Tab-separated table of C-alpha atoms and ligand atoms in Angstrom:
chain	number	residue	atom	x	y	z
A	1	UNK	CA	-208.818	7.426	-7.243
A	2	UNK	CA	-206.384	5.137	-5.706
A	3	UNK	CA	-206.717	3.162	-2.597
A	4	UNK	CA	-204.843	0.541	-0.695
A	5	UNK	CA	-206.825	-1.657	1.412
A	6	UNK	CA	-206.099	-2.920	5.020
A	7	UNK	CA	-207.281	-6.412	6.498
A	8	UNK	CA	-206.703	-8.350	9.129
A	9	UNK	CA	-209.165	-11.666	8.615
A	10	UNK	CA	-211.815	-13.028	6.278
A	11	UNK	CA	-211.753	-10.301	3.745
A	12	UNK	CA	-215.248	-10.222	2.406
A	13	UNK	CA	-214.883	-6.421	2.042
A	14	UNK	CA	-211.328	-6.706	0.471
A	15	UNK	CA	-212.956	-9.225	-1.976
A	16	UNK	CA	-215.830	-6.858	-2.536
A	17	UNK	CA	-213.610	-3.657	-2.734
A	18	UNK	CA	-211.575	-5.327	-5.392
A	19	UNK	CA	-214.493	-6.681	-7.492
A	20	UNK	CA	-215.932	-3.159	-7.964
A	21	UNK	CA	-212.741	-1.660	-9.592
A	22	UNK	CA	-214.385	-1.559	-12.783
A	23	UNK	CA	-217.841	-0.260	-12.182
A	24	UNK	CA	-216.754	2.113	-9.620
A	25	UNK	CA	-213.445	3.589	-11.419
A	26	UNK	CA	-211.099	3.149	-8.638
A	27	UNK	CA	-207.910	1.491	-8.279
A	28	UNK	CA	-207.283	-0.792	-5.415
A	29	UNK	CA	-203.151	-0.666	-5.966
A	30	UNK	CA	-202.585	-2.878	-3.176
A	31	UNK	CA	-203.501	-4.771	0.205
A	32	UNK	CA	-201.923	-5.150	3.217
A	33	UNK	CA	-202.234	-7.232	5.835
A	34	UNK	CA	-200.859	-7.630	9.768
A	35	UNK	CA	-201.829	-11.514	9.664
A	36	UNK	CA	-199.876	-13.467	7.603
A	37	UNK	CA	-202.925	-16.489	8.047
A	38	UNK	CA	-205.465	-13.860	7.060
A	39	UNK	CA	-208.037	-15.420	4.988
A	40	UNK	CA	-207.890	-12.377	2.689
A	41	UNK	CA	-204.089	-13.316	1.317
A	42	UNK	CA	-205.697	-15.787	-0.577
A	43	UNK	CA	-207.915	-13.371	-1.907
A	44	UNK	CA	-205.079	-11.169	-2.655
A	45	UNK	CA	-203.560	-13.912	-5.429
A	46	UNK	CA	-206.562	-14.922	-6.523
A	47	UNK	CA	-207.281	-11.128	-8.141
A	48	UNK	CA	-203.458	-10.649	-8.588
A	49	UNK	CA	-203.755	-8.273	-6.190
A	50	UNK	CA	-200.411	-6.823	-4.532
A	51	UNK	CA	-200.281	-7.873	-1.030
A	52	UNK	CA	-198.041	-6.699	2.028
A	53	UNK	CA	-197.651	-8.865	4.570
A	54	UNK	CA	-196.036	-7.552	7.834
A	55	UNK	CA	-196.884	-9.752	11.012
A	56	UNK	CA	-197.196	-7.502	13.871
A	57	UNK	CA	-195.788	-9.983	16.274
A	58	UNK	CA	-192.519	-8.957	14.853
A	59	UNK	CA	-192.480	-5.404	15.868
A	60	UNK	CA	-191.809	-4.824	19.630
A	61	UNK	CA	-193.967	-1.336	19.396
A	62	UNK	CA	-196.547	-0.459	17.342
A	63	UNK	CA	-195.055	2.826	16.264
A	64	UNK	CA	-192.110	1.035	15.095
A	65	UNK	CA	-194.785	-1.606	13.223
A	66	UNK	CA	-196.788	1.571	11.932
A	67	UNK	CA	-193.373	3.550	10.825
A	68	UNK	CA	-192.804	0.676	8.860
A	69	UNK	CA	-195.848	0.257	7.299
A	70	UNK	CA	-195.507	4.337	5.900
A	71	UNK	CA	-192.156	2.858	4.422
A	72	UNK	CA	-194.198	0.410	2.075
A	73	UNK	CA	-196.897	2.927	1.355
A	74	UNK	CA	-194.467	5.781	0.565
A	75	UNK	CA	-194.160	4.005	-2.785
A	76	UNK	CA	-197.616	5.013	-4.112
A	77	UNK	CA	-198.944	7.549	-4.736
A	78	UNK	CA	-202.689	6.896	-2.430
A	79	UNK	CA	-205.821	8.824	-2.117
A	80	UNK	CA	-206.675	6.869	0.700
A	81	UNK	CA	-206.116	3.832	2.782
A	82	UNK	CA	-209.043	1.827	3.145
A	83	UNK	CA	-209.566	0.165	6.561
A	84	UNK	CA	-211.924	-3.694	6.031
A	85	UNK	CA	-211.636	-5.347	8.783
A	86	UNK	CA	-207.764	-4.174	9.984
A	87	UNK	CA	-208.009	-5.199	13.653
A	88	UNK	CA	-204.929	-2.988	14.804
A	89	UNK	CA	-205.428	0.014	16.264
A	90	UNK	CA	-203.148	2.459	14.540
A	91	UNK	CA	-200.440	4.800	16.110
A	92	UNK	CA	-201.375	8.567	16.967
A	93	UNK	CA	-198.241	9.570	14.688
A	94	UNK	CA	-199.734	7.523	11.570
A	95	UNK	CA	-203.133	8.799	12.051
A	96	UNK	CA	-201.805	12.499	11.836
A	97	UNK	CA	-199.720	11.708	9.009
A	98	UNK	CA	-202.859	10.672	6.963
A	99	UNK	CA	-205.089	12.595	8.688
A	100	UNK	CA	-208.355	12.628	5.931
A	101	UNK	CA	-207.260	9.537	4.490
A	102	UNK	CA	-207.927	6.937	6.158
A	103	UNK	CA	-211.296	5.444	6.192
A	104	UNK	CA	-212.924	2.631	8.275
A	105	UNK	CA	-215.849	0.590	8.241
A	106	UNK	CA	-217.539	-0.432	11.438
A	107	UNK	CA	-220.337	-3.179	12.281
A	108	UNK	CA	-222.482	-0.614	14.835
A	109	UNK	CA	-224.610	1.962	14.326
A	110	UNK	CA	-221.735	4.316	15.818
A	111	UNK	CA	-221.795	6.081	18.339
A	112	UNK	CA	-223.288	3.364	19.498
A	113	UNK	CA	-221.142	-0.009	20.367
A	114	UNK	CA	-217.649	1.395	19.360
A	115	UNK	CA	-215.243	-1.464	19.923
A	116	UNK	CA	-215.137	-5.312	19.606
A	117	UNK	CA	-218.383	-7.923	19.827
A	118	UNK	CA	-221.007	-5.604	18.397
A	119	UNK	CA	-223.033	-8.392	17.506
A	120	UNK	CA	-223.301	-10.125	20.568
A	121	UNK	CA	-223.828	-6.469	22.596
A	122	UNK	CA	-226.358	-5.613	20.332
A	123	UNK	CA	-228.305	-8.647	20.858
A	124	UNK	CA	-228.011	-8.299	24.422
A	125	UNK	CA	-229.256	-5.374	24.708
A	126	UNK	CA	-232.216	-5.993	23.310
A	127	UNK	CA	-231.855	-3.408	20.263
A	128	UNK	CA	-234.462	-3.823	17.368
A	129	UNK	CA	-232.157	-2.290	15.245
A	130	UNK	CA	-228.384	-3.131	14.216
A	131	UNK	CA	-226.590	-1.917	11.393
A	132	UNK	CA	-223.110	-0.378	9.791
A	133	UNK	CA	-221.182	2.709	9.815
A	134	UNK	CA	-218.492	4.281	7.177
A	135	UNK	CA	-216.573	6.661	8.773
A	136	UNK	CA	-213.075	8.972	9.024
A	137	UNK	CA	-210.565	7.649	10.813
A	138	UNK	CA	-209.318	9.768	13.640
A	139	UNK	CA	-206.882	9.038	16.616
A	140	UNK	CA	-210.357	8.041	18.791
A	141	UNK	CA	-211.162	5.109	18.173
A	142	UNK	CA	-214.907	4.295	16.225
A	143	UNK	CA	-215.595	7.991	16.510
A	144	UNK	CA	-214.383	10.031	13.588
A	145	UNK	CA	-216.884	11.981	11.374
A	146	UNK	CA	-219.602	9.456	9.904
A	147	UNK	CA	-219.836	9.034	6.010
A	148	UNK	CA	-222.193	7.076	5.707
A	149	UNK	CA	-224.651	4.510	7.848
A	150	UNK	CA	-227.098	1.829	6.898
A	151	UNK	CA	-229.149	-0.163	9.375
A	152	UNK	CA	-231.155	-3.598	9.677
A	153	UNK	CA	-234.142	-4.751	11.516
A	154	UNK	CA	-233.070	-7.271	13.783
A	155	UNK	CA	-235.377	-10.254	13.888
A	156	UNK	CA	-236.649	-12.656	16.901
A	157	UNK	CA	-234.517	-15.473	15.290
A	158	UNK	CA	-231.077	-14.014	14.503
A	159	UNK	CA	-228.215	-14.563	16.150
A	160	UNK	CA	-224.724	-13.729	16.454
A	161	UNK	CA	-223.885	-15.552	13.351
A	162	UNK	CA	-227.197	-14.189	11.284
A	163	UNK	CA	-226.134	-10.867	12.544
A	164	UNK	CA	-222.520	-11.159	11.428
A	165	UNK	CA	-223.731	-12.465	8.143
A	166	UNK	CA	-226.804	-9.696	7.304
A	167	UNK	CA	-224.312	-6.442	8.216
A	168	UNK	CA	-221.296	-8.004	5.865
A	169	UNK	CA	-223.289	-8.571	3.450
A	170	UNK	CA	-224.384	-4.683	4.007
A	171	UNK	CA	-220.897	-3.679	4.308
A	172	UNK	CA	-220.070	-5.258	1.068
A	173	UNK	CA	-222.743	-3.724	-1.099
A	174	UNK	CA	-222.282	-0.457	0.287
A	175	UNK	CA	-218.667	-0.160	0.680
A	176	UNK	CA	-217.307	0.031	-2.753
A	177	UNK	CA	-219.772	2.264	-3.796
A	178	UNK	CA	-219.300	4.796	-1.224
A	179	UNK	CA	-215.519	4.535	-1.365
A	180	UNK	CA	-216.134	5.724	-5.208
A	181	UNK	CA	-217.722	8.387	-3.639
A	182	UNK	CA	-215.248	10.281	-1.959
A	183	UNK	CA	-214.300	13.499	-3.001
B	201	GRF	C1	-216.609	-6.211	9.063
B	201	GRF	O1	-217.830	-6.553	9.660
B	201	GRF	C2	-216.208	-4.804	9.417
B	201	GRF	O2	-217.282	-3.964	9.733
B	201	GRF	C3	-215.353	-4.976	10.642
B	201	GRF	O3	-214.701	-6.197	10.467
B	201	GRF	C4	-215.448	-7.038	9.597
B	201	GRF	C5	-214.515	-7.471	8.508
B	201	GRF	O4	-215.045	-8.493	7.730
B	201	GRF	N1	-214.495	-3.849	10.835
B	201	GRF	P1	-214.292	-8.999	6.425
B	201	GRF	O5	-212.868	-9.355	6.816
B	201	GRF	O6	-214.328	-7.880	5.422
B	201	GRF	O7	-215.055	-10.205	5.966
């Protein structure tokens, strides 16, 4: 299977993605990235990873951004695009065109808190439970068919941070192994 993975900041699930090549017999054939100070370029060179860089700022639409991201893709040959931590929203028209193959990993227990700050809405709401999701990508956002979802017991002392920290580590156990899972 061949993947390219999408990132946008610290890359602990890039890292994690690309580490499990091996075991998991998949090929991560390259990254790209929207943030040329993403924390995950570094990552990149340190695996000799292939890495796109194409700063969004640069783009005065995002379909024009997005149409130019399916020019650098249309030279693989990808199973499926691998969303860790990409913090664009992507256009309806790219969506569609890889409608099935596009996957995304989310730090809720979706449907509930779709969206950005999960940790802190979690905690202020009070839930006892927080937790993951891996999940289809379709053109709503957070809500495409759920692959798979792992949860944690919040406890009286965690916070934001503690929270962050528990679900990536999560994320990056489960990630690879249920992107080698796809059929
Ligand atoms: C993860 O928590 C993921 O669920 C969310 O963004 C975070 C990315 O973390 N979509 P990292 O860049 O992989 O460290």
């Amino acid at each position: 299977m061949n993947i390219i993975v999408f990132f946008s900041g610290s890359g602990t699930n890039l890292e994690a993605i690309i580490k499990s090549q091996d075991r998991f017999k998949y090929n991560v054939l390259a990254a790209f990235t929207n943030n040329p100070g993403a924390k995950g370029v570094s990552i990149c060179e340190k695996y000799h990873t292939q890495c796109h860089i194409l700063d969004h700022n640069q783009f005065s639409c995002r379909k024009d951004f997005d149409t130019e991201i399916g020019k650098f893709l249309a030279d693989f040959e990808v199973d499926y695009l691998i969303l860790a931590g990409y913090m664009r929203i992507l256009s309806e028209a790219f969506v569609d065109d890889w409608q099935g193959q596009i996957i995304n990993i989310h730090p809720s227990l979706l449907p509930k808190y779709p969206g950005l700050n999960t940790h802190q809405r979690v905690l202020e709401a009070k839930e006892e439970a927080h937790g993951t999701t891996i999940h289809f990508v379709t053109n709503e956002l957070d809500s495409g068919p759920i692959i798979r979802q792992e949860s944690i017991k919040i406890e009286p002392n965690d916070t934001q941070e503690s929270l962050m920290d528990r679900i990536k580590e999560l994320e990056n156990k489960i990630y690879p192994e249920t992107i080698s899972q796809l059929p």
